[in-house]
PDB file of C-alpha atoms and ligand atoms in Angstrom:
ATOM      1  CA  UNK F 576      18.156   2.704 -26.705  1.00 48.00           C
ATOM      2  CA  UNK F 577      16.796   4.317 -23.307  1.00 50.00           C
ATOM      3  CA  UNK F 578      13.355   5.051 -23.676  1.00 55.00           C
ATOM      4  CA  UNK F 579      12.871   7.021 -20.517  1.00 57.00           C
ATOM      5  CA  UNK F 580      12.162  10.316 -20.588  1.00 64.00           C
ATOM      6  CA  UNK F 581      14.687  13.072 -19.542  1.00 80.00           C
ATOM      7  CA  UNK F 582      12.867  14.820 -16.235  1.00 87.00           C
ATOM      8  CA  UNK F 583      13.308  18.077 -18.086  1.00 81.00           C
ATOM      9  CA  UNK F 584      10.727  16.845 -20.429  1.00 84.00           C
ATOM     10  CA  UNK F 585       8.534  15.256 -17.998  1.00 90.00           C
ATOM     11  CA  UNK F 586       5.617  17.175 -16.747  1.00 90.00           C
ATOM     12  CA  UNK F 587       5.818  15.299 -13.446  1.00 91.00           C
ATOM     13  CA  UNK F 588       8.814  17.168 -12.838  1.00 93.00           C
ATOM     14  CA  UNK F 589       8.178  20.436 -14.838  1.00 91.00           C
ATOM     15  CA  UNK F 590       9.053  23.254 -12.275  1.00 93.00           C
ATOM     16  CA  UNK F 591      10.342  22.011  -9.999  1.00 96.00           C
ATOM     17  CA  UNK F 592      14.281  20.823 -10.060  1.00 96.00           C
ATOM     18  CA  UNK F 593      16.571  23.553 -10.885  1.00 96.00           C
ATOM     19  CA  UNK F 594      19.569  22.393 -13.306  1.00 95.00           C
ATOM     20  CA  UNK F 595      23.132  23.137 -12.435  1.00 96.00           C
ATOM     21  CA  UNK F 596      24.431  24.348 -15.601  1.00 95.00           C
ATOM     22  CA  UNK F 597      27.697  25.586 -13.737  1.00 95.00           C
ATOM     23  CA  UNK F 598      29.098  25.270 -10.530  1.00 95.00           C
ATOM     24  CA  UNK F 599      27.961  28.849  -9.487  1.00 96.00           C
ATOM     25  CA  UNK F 600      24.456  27.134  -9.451  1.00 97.00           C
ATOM     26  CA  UNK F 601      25.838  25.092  -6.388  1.00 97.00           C
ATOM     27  CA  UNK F 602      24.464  26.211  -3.416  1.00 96.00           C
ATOM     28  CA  UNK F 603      26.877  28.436  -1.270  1.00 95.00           C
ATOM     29  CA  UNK F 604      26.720  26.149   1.924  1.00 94.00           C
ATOM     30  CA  UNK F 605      27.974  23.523  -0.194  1.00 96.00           C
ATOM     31  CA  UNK F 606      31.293  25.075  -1.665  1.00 95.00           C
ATOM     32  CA  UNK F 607      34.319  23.538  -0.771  1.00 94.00           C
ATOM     33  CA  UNK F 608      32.591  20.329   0.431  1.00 95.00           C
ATOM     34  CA  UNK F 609      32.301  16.401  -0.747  1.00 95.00           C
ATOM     35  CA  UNK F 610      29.075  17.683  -1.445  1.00 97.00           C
ATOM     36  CA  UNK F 611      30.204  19.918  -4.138  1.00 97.00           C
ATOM     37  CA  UNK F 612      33.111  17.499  -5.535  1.00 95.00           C
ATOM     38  CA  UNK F 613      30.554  15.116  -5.701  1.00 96.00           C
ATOM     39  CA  UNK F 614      27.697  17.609  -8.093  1.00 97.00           C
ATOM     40  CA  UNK F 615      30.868  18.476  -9.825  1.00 97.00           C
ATOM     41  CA  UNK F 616      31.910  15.066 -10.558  1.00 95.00           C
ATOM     42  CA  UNK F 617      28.506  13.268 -11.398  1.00 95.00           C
ATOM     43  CA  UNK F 618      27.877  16.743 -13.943  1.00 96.00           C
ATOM     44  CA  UNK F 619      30.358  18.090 -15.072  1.00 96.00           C
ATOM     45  CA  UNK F 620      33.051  15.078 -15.193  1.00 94.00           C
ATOM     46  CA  UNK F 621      35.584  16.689 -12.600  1.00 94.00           C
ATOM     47  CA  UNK F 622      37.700  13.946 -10.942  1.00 92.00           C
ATOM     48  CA  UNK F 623      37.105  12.836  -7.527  1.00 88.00           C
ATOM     49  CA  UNK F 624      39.990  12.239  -5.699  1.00 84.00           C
ATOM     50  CA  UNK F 625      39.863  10.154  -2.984  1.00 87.00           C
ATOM     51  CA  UNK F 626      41.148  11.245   0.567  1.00 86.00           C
ATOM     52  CA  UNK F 627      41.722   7.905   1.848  1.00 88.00           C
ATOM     53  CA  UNK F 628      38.840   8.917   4.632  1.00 92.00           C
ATOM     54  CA  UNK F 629      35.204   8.510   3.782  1.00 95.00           C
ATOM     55  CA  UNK F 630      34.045  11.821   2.963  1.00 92.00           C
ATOM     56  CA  UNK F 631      30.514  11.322   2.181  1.00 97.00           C
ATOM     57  CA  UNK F 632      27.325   8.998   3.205  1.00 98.00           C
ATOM     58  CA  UNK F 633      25.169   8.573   0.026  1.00 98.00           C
ATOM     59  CA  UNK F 634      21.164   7.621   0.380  1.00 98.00           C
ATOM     60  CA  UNK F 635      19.596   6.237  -2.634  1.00 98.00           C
ATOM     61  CA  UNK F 636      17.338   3.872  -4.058  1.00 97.00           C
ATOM     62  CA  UNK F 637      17.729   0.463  -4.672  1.00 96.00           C
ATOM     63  CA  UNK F 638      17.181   1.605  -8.448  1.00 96.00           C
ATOM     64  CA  UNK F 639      19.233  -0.469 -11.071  1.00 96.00           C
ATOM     65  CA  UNK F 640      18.689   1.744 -13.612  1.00 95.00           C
ATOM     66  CA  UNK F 641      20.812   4.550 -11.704  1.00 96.00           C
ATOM     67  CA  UNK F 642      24.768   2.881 -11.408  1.00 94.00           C
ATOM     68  CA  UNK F 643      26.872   5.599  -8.624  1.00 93.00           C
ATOM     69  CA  UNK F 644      29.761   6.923 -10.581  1.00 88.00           C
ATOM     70  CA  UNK F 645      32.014   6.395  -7.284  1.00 91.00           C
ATOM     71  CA  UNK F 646      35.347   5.221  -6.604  1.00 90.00           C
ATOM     72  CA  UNK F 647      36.154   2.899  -3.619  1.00 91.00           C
ATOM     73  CA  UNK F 648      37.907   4.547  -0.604  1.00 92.00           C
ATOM     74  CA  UNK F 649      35.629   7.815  -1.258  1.00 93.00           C
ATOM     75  CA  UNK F 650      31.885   7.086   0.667  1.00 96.00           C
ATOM     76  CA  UNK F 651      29.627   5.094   2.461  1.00 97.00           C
ATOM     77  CA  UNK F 652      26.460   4.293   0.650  1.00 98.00           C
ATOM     78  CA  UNK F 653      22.662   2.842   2.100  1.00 97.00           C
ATOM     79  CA  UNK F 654      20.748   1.745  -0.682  1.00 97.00           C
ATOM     80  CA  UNK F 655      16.867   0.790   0.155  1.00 94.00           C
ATOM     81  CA  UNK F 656      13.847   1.059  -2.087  1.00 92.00           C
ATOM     82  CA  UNK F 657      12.800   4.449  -2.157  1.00 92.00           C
ATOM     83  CA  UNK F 658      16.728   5.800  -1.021  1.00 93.00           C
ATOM     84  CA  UNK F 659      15.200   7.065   1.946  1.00 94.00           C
ATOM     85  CA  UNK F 660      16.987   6.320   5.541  1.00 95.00           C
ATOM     86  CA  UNK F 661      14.439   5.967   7.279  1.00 92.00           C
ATOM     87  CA  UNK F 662      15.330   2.130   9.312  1.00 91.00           C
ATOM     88  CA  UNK F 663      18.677   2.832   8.713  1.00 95.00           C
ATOM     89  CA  UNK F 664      19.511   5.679  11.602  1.00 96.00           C
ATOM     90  CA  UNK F 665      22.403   2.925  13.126  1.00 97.00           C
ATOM     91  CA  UNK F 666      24.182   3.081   9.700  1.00 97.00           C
ATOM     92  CA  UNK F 667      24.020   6.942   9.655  1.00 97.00           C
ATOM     93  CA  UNK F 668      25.466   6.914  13.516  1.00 97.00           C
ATOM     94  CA  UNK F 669      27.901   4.481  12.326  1.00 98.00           C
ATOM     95  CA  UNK F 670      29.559   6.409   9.476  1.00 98.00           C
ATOM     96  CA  UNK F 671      29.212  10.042  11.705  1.00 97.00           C
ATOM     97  CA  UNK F 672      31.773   8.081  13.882  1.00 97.00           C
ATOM     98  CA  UNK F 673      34.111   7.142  11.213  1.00 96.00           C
ATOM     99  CA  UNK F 674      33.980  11.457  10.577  1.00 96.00           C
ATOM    100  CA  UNK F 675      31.269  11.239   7.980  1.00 97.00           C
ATOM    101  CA  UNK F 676      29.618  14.358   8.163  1.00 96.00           C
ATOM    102  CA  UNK F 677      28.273  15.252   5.096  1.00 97.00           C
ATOM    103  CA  UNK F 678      25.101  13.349   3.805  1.00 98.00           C
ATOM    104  CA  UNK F 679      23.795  13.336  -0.152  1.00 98.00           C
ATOM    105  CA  UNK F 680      20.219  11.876   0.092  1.00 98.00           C
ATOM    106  CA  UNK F 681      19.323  10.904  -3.755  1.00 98.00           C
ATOM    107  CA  UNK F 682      15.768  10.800  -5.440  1.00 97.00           C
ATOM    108  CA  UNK F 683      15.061  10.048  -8.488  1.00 97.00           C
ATOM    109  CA  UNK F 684      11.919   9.733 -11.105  1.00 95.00           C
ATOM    110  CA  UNK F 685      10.029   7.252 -12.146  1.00 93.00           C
ATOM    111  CA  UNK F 686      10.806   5.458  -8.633  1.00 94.00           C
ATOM    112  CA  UNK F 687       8.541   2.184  -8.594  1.00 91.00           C
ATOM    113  CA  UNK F 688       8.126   2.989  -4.790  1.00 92.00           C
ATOM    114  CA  UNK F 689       5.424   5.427  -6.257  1.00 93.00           C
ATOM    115  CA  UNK F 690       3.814   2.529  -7.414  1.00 91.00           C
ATOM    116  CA  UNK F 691       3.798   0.028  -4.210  1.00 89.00           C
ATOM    117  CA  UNK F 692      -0.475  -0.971  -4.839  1.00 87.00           C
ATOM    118  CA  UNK F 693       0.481  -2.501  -8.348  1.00 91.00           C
ATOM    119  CA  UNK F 694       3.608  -3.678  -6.875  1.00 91.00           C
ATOM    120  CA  UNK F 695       2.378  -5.235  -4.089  1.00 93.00           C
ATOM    121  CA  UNK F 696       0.833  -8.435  -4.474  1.00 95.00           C
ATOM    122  CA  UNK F 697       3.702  -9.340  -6.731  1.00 95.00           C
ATOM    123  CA  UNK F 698       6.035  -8.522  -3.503  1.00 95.00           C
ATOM    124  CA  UNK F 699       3.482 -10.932  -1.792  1.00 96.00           C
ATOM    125  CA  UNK F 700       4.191 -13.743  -4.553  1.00 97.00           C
ATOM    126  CA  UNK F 701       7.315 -13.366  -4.296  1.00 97.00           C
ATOM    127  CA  UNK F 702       7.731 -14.102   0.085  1.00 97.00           C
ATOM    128  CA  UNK F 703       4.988 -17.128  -0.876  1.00 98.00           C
ATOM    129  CA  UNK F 704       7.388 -18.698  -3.321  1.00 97.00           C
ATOM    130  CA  UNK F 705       9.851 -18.232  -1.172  1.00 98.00           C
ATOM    131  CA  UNK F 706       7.435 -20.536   1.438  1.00 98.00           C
ATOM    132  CA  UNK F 707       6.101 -17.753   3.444  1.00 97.00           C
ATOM    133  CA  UNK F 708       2.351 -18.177   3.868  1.00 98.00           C
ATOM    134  CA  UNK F 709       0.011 -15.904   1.850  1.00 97.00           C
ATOM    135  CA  UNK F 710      -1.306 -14.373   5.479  1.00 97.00           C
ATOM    136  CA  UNK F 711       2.277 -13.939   6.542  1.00 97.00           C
ATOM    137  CA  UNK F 712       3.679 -12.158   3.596  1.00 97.00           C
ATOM    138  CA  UNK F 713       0.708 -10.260   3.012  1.00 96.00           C
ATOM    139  CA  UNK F 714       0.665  -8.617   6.645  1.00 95.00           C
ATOM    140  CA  UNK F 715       4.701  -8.343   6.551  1.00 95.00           C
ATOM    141  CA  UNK F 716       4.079  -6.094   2.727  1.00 94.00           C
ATOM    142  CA  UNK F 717       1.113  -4.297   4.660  1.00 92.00           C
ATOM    143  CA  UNK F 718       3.206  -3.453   7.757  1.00 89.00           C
ATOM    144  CA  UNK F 719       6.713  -1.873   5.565  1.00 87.00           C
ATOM    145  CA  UNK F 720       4.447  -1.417   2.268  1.00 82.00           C
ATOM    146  CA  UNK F 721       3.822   2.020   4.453  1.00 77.00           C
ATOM    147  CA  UNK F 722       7.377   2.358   5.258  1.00 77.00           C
ATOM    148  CA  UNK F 723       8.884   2.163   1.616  1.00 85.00           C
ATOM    149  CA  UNK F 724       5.852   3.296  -0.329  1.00 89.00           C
ATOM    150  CA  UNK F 725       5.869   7.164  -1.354  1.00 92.00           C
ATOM    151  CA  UNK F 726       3.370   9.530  -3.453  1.00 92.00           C
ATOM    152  CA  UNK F 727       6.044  11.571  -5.191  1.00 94.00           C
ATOM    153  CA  UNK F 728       9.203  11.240  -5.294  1.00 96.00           C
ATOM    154  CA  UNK F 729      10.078  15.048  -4.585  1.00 96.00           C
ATOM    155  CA  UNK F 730       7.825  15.373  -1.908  1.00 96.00           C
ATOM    156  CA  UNK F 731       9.117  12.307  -0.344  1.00 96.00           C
ATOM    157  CA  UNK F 732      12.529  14.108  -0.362  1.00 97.00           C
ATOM    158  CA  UNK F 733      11.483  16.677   0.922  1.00 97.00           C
ATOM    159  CA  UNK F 734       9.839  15.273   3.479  1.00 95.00           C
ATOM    160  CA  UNK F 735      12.891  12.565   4.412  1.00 96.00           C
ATOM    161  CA  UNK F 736      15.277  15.596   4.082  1.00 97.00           C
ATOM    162  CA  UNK F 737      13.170  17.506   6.823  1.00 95.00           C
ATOM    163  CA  UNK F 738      12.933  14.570   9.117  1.00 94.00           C
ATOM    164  CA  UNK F 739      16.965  13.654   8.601  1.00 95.00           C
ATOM    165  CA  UNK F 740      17.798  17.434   9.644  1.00 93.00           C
ATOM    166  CA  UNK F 741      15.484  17.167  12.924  1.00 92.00           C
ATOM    167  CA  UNK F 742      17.411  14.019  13.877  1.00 94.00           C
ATOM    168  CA  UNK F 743      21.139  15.165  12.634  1.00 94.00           C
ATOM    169  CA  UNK F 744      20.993  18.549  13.237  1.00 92.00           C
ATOM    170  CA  UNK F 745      24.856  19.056  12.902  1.00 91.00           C
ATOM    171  CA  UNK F 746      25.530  17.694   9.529  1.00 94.00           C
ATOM    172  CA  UNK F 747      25.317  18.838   5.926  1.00 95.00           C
ATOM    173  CA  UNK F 748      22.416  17.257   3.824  1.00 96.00           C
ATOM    174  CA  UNK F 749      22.075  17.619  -0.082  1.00 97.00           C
ATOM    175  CA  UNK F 750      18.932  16.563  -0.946  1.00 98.00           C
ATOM    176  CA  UNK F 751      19.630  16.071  -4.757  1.00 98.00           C
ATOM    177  CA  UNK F 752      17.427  14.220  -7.533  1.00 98.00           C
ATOM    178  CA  UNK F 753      19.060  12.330 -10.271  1.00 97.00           C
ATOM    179  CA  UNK F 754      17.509  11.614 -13.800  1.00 96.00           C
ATOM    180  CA  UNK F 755      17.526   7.975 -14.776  1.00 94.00           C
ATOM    181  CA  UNK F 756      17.888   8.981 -18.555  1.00 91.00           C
ATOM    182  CA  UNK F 757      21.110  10.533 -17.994  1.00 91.00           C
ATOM    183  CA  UNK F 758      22.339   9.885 -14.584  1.00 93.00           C
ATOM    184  CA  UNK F 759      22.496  14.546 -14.298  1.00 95.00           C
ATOM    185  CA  UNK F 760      21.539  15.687 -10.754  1.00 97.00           C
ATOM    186  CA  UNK F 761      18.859  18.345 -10.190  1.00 97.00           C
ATOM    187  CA  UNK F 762      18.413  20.499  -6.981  1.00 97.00           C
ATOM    188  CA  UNK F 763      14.990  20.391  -5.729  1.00 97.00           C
ATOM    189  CA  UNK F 764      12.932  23.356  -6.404  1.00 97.00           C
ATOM    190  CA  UNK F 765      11.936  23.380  -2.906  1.00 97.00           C
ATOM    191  CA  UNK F 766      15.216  23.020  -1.565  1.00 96.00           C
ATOM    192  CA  UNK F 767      16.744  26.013   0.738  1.00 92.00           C
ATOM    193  CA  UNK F 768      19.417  26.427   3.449  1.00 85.00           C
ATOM    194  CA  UNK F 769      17.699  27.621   5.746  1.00 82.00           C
ATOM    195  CA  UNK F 770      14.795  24.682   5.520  1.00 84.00           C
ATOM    196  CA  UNK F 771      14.285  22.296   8.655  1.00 73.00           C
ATOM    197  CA  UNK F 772      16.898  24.432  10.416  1.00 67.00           C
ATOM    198  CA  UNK F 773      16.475  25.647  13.708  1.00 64.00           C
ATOM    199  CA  UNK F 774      19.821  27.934  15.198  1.00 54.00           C
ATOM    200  CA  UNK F 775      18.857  27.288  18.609  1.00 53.00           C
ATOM    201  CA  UNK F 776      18.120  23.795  18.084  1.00 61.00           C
ATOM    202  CA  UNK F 777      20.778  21.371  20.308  1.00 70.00           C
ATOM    203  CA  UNK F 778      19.186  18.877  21.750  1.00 86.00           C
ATOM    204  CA  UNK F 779      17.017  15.605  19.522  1.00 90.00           C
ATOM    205  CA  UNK F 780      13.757  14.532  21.595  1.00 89.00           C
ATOM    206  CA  UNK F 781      13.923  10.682  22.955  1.00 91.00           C
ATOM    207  CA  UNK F 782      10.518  10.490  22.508  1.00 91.00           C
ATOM    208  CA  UNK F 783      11.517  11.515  18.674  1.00 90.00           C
ATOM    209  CA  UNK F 784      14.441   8.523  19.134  1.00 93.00           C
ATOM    210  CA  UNK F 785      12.614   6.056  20.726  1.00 92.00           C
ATOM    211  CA  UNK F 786      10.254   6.325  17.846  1.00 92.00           C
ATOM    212  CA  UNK F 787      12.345   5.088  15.071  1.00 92.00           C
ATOM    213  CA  UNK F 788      11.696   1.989  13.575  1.00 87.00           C
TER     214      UNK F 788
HETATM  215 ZN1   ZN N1311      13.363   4.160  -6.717  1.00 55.09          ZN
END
């Protein structure tokens, strides 16, 4: 039996994912996308039908509690502690030239990224078994600790989401948040279309590129 709590029941969460009960409660921009058949198909059990072409790159977490419900020949996926993509900007470029241009960036709760101080020094133990030295692993956990750690996990989406539209300004991103008890996606509370978007907006800063890790 699953113990975990359904995020509807969680005060963590309380306020602030909004449920699709039906497709209507898709958001418009998303109609007639992967991005819908996708919500449709985790939900509410629709099909997906594969086009042959990827349709879809999928950020998530590492999390092994949350299995995607995926076929093959339907989406590229980058899995890292956390989900976010941040590290990861070559696989993005990579899948926008295969025609990817639709992105589904997944949080979920109880993410043990919220937890990286307890985690830590177990990380740590685990380089030194592996025959790093203490000093070694503990400056390498130090140095991405910051990278993968987060404080919430919808804030952290937020915040990746924001940061993912500055850098790929021309392609659709769902920031969704999935509840381990019963693998149902939620749209962020603060979620809106118009969020991080900027009309005029056609050019990404180098300074903004060089940057990236
Ligand atoms: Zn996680």
């Amino acid at each position: 039996m699953n113990s975990l709590p359904s995020v509807k029941m969680d005060e963590n969460y309380r306020g602030r994912l909004k449920e699709f009960h039906t497709k209507d409660d898709i958001p418009a921009e998303w109609r007639d996308t992967p991005i819908e058949a996708f919500i449709l198909s985790q939900n509410f059990g629709w099909p997906v039908q594969p086009s042959g072409h990827p349709e879809l790159l999928i950020s998530t977490c590492i999390e092994f509690r949350y299995a995607l419900p995926i076929p093959r020949m339907y989406a590229y996926v980058i899995r890292r502690a956390s989900g976010r993509v941040i590290g990861s900007e070559f696989s993005v470029g990579y899948t926008l030239s295969k025609g990817v241009r639709n992105l589904v960036l997944i949080g979920h709760n109880d993410c043990g990224m919220c937890k990286m101080s307890e985690n830590a020094p177990g990380v740590v133990a685990a380089f030194v078994e592996q025959g790093w030295s203490k000093e070694a692993a503990e400056a390498y956990v130090q140095k991405h600790g910051t990278r993968h750690a987060i404080e919430d996990e919808l804030d952290s989406l937020k915040d990746e989401f924001m940061r993912l539209k500055t850098l790929f300004p021309k392609i659709n991103i769902a920031p969704l948040f999935v509840c381990l008890h019963d693998s149902r996606l939620y749209l962020p509370e603060w979620y809106s279309k118009d969020l991080g978007c900027e009309p005029a907006y056609n050019h990404v800063s180098d300074q903004l590129i060089a940057s990236l890790p």
